């Protein structure tokens, strides 16, 4: 696995900047984002109809530009996450992580042992089709893969400190629209409980 530019910037104490590929999910858009000087490209598979071939081409373009490809998955599916990681995705961005237990399962899916339980294929693209010794590949991936989790509901909000303490979670992101809806629901229930 190549070095994750975002994690390198963080290790050096800097602030990394990424751009959203939006519905223009093409290799050319990723190249434009790289030429513009961003550190990462954010590829959204939750809200846009990209397939794995689309993402694969964007990952290759990101590697060419030396920027970090980060993919928001359509949900939590360890088998799907594994396919993304094996093709070279360097950042996994998981929506709707509803608490600490879900965050621990995310770590299990994203990282190799001893941190996680990710499935292994020594001949994957990210392992340079077997060119990199398996132990070295596992160590590199565990160091370079970035895991971001989104908290978008009240249970996750209540457990955010516990989530933040889980080894392997690099970034916690609030999903503003879903969280707003959840908070409005809580406020409505409180107001209704006050009414006679």
PDB file of C-alpha atoms in Angstrom:
ATOM      1  CA  UNK A   1       0.000   0.000   0.000  1.00  0.00           C
ATOM      2  CA  UNK A   2       1.285   3.431  -0.878  1.00  0.00           C
ATOM      3  CA  UNK A   3       1.635   6.075   1.795  1.00  0.00           C
ATOM      4  CA  UNK A   4      -1.624   7.720   2.845  1.00  0.00           C
ATOM      5  CA  UNK A   5      -1.083  11.435   2.242  1.00  0.00           C
ATOM      6  CA  UNK A   6      -3.747  12.503   4.753  1.00  0.00           C
ATOM      7  CA  UNK A   7      -2.212  10.401   7.518  1.00  0.00           C
ATOM      8  CA  UNK A   8       1.256  11.726   6.653  1.00  0.00           C
ATOM      9  CA  UNK A   9       0.001  15.310   6.943  1.00  0.00           C
ATOM     10  CA  UNK A  10      -1.570  14.434  10.317  1.00  0.00           C
ATOM     11  CA  UNK A  11       1.629  12.753  11.545  1.00  0.00           C
ATOM     12  CA  UNK A  12       3.491  15.955  10.696  1.00  0.00           C
ATOM     13  CA  UNK A  13       0.986  17.971  12.724  1.00  0.00           C
ATOM     14  CA  UNK A  14      -0.726  19.518   9.710  1.00  0.00           C
ATOM     15  CA  UNK A  15      -4.277  19.921   8.517  1.00  0.00           C
ATOM     16  CA  UNK A  16      -5.279  17.841   5.492  1.00  0.00           C
ATOM     17  CA  UNK A  17      -7.781  19.115   2.941  1.00  0.00           C
ATOM     18  CA  UNK A  18     -10.017  17.011   0.738  1.00  0.00           C
ATOM     19  CA  UNK A  19     -12.532  17.725  -1.998  1.00  0.00           C
ATOM     20  CA  UNK A  20     -15.812  16.022  -2.757  1.00  0.00           C
ATOM     21  CA  UNK A  21     -16.021  14.390  -6.177  1.00  0.00           C
ATOM     22  CA  UNK A  22     -19.809  14.775  -6.070  1.00  0.00           C
ATOM     23  CA  UNK A  23     -21.803  13.368  -8.940  1.00  0.00           C
ATOM     24  CA  UNK A  24     -18.844  14.023 -11.262  1.00  0.00           C
ATOM     25  CA  UNK A  25     -17.209  10.795 -10.148  1.00  0.00           C
ATOM     26  CA  UNK A  26     -14.677  10.294 -12.897  1.00  0.00           C
ATOM     27  CA  UNK A  27     -10.949   9.773 -13.032  1.00  0.00           C
ATOM     28  CA  UNK A  28     -10.632  13.195 -14.658  1.00  0.00           C
ATOM     29  CA  UNK A  29     -12.417  14.877 -11.729  1.00  0.00           C
ATOM     30  CA  UNK A  30     -10.031  13.145  -9.312  1.00  0.00           C
ATOM     31  CA  UNK A  31      -7.089  14.414 -11.353  1.00  0.00           C
ATOM     32  CA  UNK A  32      -8.499  17.958 -11.238  1.00  0.00           C
ATOM     33  CA  UNK A  33      -8.819  17.683  -7.450  1.00  0.00           C
ATOM     34  CA  UNK A  34      -5.198  16.542  -7.275  1.00  0.00           C
ATOM     35  CA  UNK A  35      -3.988  19.338  -9.564  1.00  0.00           C
ATOM     36  CA  UNK A  36      -5.866  21.839  -7.381  1.00  0.00           C
ATOM     37  CA  UNK A  37      -3.609  20.860  -4.473  1.00  0.00           C
ATOM     38  CA  UNK A  38      -5.983  18.870  -2.268  1.00  0.00           C
ATOM     39  CA  UNK A  39      -4.700  16.025  -0.101  1.00  0.00           C
ATOM     40  CA  UNK A  40      -7.696  13.732  -0.598  1.00  0.00           C
ATOM     41  CA  UNK A  41     -10.706  13.005  -2.752  1.00  0.00           C
ATOM     42  CA  UNK A  42     -13.981  11.993  -1.136  1.00  0.00           C
ATOM     43  CA  UNK A  43     -15.969   9.457  -3.175  1.00  0.00           C
ATOM     44  CA  UNK A  44     -19.558   9.024  -2.033  1.00  0.00           C
ATOM     45  CA  UNK A  45     -21.085   5.604  -2.729  1.00  0.00           C
ATOM     46  CA  UNK A  46     -23.895   6.162  -0.228  1.00  0.00           C
ATOM     47  CA  UNK A  47     -25.679   8.909  -2.146  1.00  0.00           C
ATOM     48  CA  UNK A  48     -24.324   8.521  -5.697  1.00  0.00           C
ATOM     49  CA  UNK A  49     -24.702   5.550  -8.064  1.00  0.00           C
ATOM     50  CA  UNK A  50     -21.008   4.716  -8.464  1.00  0.00           C
ATOM     51  CA  UNK A  51     -20.153   1.089  -9.011  1.00  0.00           C
ATOM     52  CA  UNK A  52     -16.881  -0.660  -8.141  1.00  0.00           C
ATOM     53  CA  UNK A  53     -15.452  -0.097 -11.624  1.00  0.00           C
ATOM     54  CA  UNK A  54     -16.060   3.670 -11.267  1.00  0.00           C
ATOM     55  CA  UNK A  55     -14.372   3.683  -7.874  1.00  0.00           C
ATOM     56  CA  UNK A  56     -11.470   1.594  -9.167  1.00  0.00           C
ATOM     57  CA  UNK A  57     -10.735   4.139 -11.906  1.00  0.00           C
ATOM     58  CA  UNK A  58     -10.948   6.998  -9.393  1.00  0.00           C
ATOM     59  CA  UNK A  59      -8.559   5.167  -7.031  1.00  0.00           C
ATOM     60  CA  UNK A  60      -6.019   4.722  -9.840  1.00  0.00           C
ATOM     61  CA  UNK A  61      -6.317   8.442 -10.666  1.00  0.00           C
ATOM     62  CA  UNK A  62      -5.857   9.363  -6.985  1.00  0.00           C
ATOM     63  CA  UNK A  63      -2.727   7.216  -6.796  1.00  0.00           C
ATOM     64  CA  UNK A  64      -1.387   8.902  -9.926  1.00  0.00           C
ATOM     65  CA  UNK A  65      -1.964  12.320  -8.333  1.00  0.00           C
ATOM     66  CA  UNK A  66      -0.560  11.291  -4.937  1.00  0.00           C
ATOM     67  CA  UNK A  67      -3.810  12.023  -3.077  1.00  0.00           C
ATOM     68  CA  UNK A  68      -5.797   9.841  -0.685  1.00  0.00           C
ATOM     69  CA  UNK A  69      -8.962   8.177  -2.031  1.00  0.00           C
ATOM     70  CA  UNK A  70     -11.606   8.055   0.728  1.00  0.00           C
ATOM     71  CA  UNK A  71     -14.872   6.221   0.060  1.00  0.00           C
ATOM     72  CA  UNK A  72     -18.133   6.622   1.944  1.00  0.00           C
ATOM     73  CA  UNK A  73     -19.751   3.215   1.727  1.00  0.00           C
ATOM     74  CA  UNK A  74     -23.479   2.700   1.183  1.00  0.00           C
ATOM     75  CA  UNK A  75     -23.674   1.059   4.632  1.00  0.00           C
ATOM     76  CA  UNK A  76     -21.757  -1.328   6.831  1.00  0.00           C
ATOM     77  CA  UNK A  77     -20.904  -4.504   4.957  1.00  0.00           C
ATOM     78  CA  UNK A  78     -17.505  -6.064   5.813  1.00  0.00           C
ATOM     79  CA  UNK A  79     -17.356  -7.972   2.507  1.00  0.00           C
ATOM     80  CA  UNK A  80     -17.941  -4.785   0.519  1.00  0.00           C
ATOM     81  CA  UNK A  81     -15.393  -2.872   2.618  1.00  0.00           C
ATOM     82  CA  UNK A  82     -12.854  -5.624   1.954  1.00  0.00           C
ATOM     83  CA  UNK A  83     -13.335  -5.270  -1.815  1.00  0.00           C
ATOM     84  CA  UNK A  84     -12.726  -1.519  -1.586  1.00  0.00           C
ATOM     85  CA  UNK A  85      -9.585  -1.961   0.513  1.00  0.00           C
ATOM     86  CA  UNK A  86      -8.201  -4.693  -1.742  1.00  0.00           C
ATOM     87  CA  UNK A  87      -8.526  -2.387  -4.778  1.00  0.00           C
ATOM     88  CA  UNK A  88      -6.504   0.350  -3.037  1.00  0.00           C
ATOM     89  CA  UNK A  89      -9.004   2.606  -1.255  1.00  0.00           C
ATOM     90  CA  UNK A  90      -7.024   4.254   1.553  1.00  0.00           C
ATOM     91  CA  UNK A  91      -9.876   5.694   3.573  1.00  0.00           C
ATOM     92  CA  UNK A  92     -13.143   4.088   4.600  1.00  0.00           C
ATOM     93  CA  UNK A  93     -15.889   6.490   5.687  1.00  0.00           C
ATOM     94  CA  UNK A  94     -18.764   4.609   7.313  1.00  0.00           C
ATOM     95  CA  UNK A  95     -22.211   6.191   7.646  1.00  0.00           C
ATOM     96  CA  UNK A  96     -24.749   5.493  10.399  1.00  0.00           C
ATOM     97  CA  UNK A  97     -22.405   4.075  13.022  1.00  0.00           C
ATOM     98  CA  UNK A  98     -24.985   3.910  15.776  1.00  0.00           C
ATOM     99  CA  UNK A  99     -22.772   3.364  18.809  1.00  0.00           C
ATOM    100  CA  UNK A 100     -19.552   2.007  20.246  1.00  0.00           C
ATOM    101  CA  UNK A 101     -20.315  -1.610  19.374  1.00  0.00           C
ATOM    102  CA  UNK A 102     -20.816  -0.691  15.707  1.00  0.00           C
ATOM    103  CA  UNK A 103     -17.548   1.284  15.786  1.00  0.00           C
ATOM    104  CA  UNK A 104     -15.708  -1.761  17.165  1.00  0.00           C
ATOM    105  CA  UNK A 105     -17.174  -3.890  14.349  1.00  0.00           C
ATOM    106  CA  UNK A 106     -15.951  -1.275  11.861  1.00  0.00           C
ATOM    107  CA  UNK A 107     -12.401  -1.594  13.209  1.00  0.00           C
ATOM    108  CA  UNK A 108     -12.662  -5.382  12.896  1.00  0.00           C
ATOM    109  CA  UNK A 109     -13.672  -5.056   9.226  1.00  0.00           C
ATOM    110  CA  UNK A 110     -11.065  -2.477   8.204  1.00  0.00           C
ATOM    111  CA  UNK A 111      -7.852  -3.650   9.867  1.00  0.00           C
ATOM    112  CA  UNK A 112      -5.790  -6.811   9.776  1.00  0.00           C
ATOM    113  CA  UNK A 113      -4.878  -8.652  13.009  1.00  0.00           C
ATOM    114  CA  UNK A 114      -3.965  -7.886  15.681  1.00  0.00           C
ATOM    115  CA  UNK A 115      -6.132  -4.734  15.503  1.00  0.00           C
ATOM    116  CA  UNK A 116      -8.935  -6.179  13.373  1.00  0.00           C
ATOM    117  CA  UNK A 117     -10.069  -9.250  11.496  1.00  0.00           C
ATOM    118  CA  UNK A 118      -9.969  -8.148   7.847  1.00  0.00           C
ATOM    119  CA  UNK A 119      -9.868 -10.983   5.347  1.00  0.00           C
ATOM    120  CA  UNK A 120      -6.561 -11.588   3.584  1.00  0.00           C
ATOM    121  CA  UNK A 121      -5.562 -12.035  -0.022  1.00  0.00           C
ATOM    122  CA  UNK A 122      -1.856 -11.749  -0.603  1.00  0.00           C
ATOM    123  CA  UNK A 123      -2.334 -11.325  -4.370  1.00  0.00           C
ATOM    124  CA  UNK A 124      -4.697  -8.328  -4.217  1.00  0.00           C
ATOM    125  CA  UNK A 125      -4.069  -5.126  -6.133  1.00  0.00           C
ATOM    126  CA  UNK A 126      -3.176  -3.255  -2.952  1.00  0.00           C
ATOM    127  CA  UNK A 127      -0.543  -5.930  -2.187  1.00  0.00           C
ATOM    128  CA  UNK A 128       0.835  -5.375  -5.699  1.00  0.00           C
ATOM    129  CA  UNK A 129      -0.542  -8.754  -6.784  1.00  0.00           C
ATOM    130  CA  UNK A 130       1.657 -10.658  -4.343  1.00  0.00           C
ATOM    131  CA  UNK A 131       4.873  -8.693  -4.831  1.00  0.00           C
ATOM    132  CA  UNK A 132       4.766  -7.376  -1.244  1.00  0.00           C
ATOM    133  CA  UNK A 133       5.367 -10.039   1.453  1.00  0.00           C
ATOM    134  CA  UNK A 134       2.141 -10.666   3.379  1.00  0.00           C
ATOM    135  CA  UNK A 135       3.475  -9.557   6.794  1.00  0.00           C
ATOM    136  CA  UNK A 136       4.760  -6.304   5.290  1.00  0.00           C
ATOM    137  CA  UNK A 137       1.475  -5.741   3.459  1.00  0.00           C
ATOM    138  CA  UNK A 138      -0.534  -6.237   6.672  1.00  0.00           C
ATOM    139  CA  UNK A 139       1.691  -3.841   8.621  1.00  0.00           C
ATOM    140  CA  UNK A 140       1.526  -1.184   5.890  1.00  0.00           C
ATOM    141  CA  UNK A 141      -2.256  -1.401   5.604  1.00  0.00           C
ATOM    142  CA  UNK A 142      -2.787  -1.188   9.359  1.00  0.00           C
ATOM    143  CA  UNK A 143      -0.582   1.928   9.407  1.00  0.00           C
ATOM    144  CA  UNK A 144      -1.903   3.661   6.286  1.00  0.00           C
ATOM    145  CA  UNK A 145      -5.645   2.913   6.136  1.00  0.00           C
ATOM    146  CA  UNK A 146      -7.841   5.683   7.528  1.00  0.00           C
ATOM    147  CA  UNK A 147     -11.148   4.875   9.241  1.00  0.00           C
ATOM    148  CA  UNK A 148     -13.771   7.594   9.631  1.00  0.00           C
ATOM    149  CA  UNK A 149     -17.118   6.904  11.272  1.00  0.00           C
ATOM    150  CA  UNK A 150     -20.235   9.019  11.016  1.00  0.00           C
ATOM    151  CA  UNK A 151     -22.487   9.534  13.989  1.00  0.00           C
ATOM    152  CA  UNK A 152     -25.959  10.409  12.822  1.00  0.00           C
ATOM    153  CA  UNK A 153     -28.288   9.356  15.623  1.00  0.00           C
ATOM    154  CA  UNK A 154     -28.786   9.939  19.324  1.00  0.00           C
ATOM    155  CA  UNK A 155     -27.365   6.641  20.590  1.00  0.00           C
ATOM    156  CA  UNK A 156     -24.078   7.347  18.813  1.00  0.00           C
ATOM    157  CA  UNK A 157     -24.088  10.889  20.180  1.00  0.00           C
ATOM    158  CA  UNK A 158     -24.563   9.527  23.697  1.00  0.00           C
ATOM    159  CA  UNK A 159     -21.619   7.137  23.152  1.00  0.00           C
ATOM    160  CA  UNK A 160     -19.307   9.508  21.265  1.00  0.00           C
ATOM    161  CA  UNK A 161     -16.636   9.584  23.995  1.00  0.00           C
ATOM    162  CA  UNK A 162     -16.480   5.791  24.051  1.00  0.00           C
ATOM    163  CA  UNK A 163     -16.290   5.722  20.242  1.00  0.00           C
ATOM    164  CA  UNK A 164     -13.432   8.241  20.311  1.00  0.00           C
ATOM    165  CA  UNK A 165     -11.424   5.939  22.610  1.00  0.00           C
ATOM    166  CA  UNK A 166     -11.582   2.929  20.280  1.00  0.00           C
ATOM    167  CA  UNK A 167      -8.180   2.152  18.793  1.00  0.00           C
ATOM    168  CA  UNK A 168      -8.364   2.329  15.006  1.00  0.00           C
ATOM    169  CA  UNK A 169     -10.944   5.119  14.742  1.00  0.00           C
ATOM    170  CA  UNK A 170      -9.116   8.011  13.079  1.00  0.00           C
ATOM    171  CA  UNK A 171     -11.955  10.451  12.586  1.00  0.00           C
ATOM    172  CA  UNK A 172     -15.479  10.984  13.907  1.00  0.00           C
ATOM    173  CA  UNK A 173     -17.777  12.965  11.635  1.00  0.00           C
ATOM    174  CA  UNK A 174     -21.240  14.209  12.475  1.00  0.00           C
ATOM    175  CA  UNK A 175     -23.816  13.654   9.742  1.00  0.00           C
ATOM    176  CA  UNK A 176     -25.488  17.063  10.069  1.00  0.00           C
ATOM    177  CA  UNK A 177     -28.777  16.346   8.299  1.00  0.00           C
ATOM    178  CA  UNK A 178     -29.572  13.031   9.969  1.00  0.00           C
ATOM    179  CA  UNK A 179     -28.351  14.291  13.345  1.00  0.00           C
ATOM    180  CA  UNK A 180     -30.546  17.383  13.036  1.00  0.00           C
ATOM    181  CA  UNK A 181     -33.537  15.148  12.338  1.00  0.00           C
ATOM    182  CA  UNK A 182     -32.683  12.986  15.371  1.00  0.00           C
ATOM    183  CA  UNK A 183     -32.270  16.002  17.649  1.00  0.00           C
ATOM    184  CA  UNK A 184     -35.539  17.516  16.419  1.00  0.00           C
ATOM    185  CA  UNK A 185     -37.267  14.250  17.269  1.00  0.00           C
ATOM    186  CA  UNK A 186     -35.803  14.327  20.785  1.00  0.00           C
ATOM    187  CA  UNK A 187     -36.840  17.954  21.302  1.00  0.00           C
ATOM    188  CA  UNK A 188     -40.358  17.177  20.036  1.00  0.00           C
ATOM    189  CA  UNK A 189     -40.676  14.307  22.511  1.00  0.00           C
ATOM    190  CA  UNK A 190     -39.514  16.551  25.361  1.00  0.00           C
ATOM    191  CA  UNK A 191     -41.979  19.289  24.413  1.00  0.00           C
ATOM    192  CA  UNK A 192     -44.823  16.794  24.113  1.00  0.00           C
ATOM    193  CA  UNK A 193     -43.989  15.371  27.541  1.00  0.00           C
ATOM    194  CA  UNK A 194     -44.451  18.853  29.037  1.00  0.00           C
ATOM    195  CA  UNK A 195     -47.919  19.319  27.580  1.00  0.00           C
ATOM    196  CA  UNK A 196     -50.928  18.461  29.732  1.00  0.00           C
TER     197      UNK A 196
END
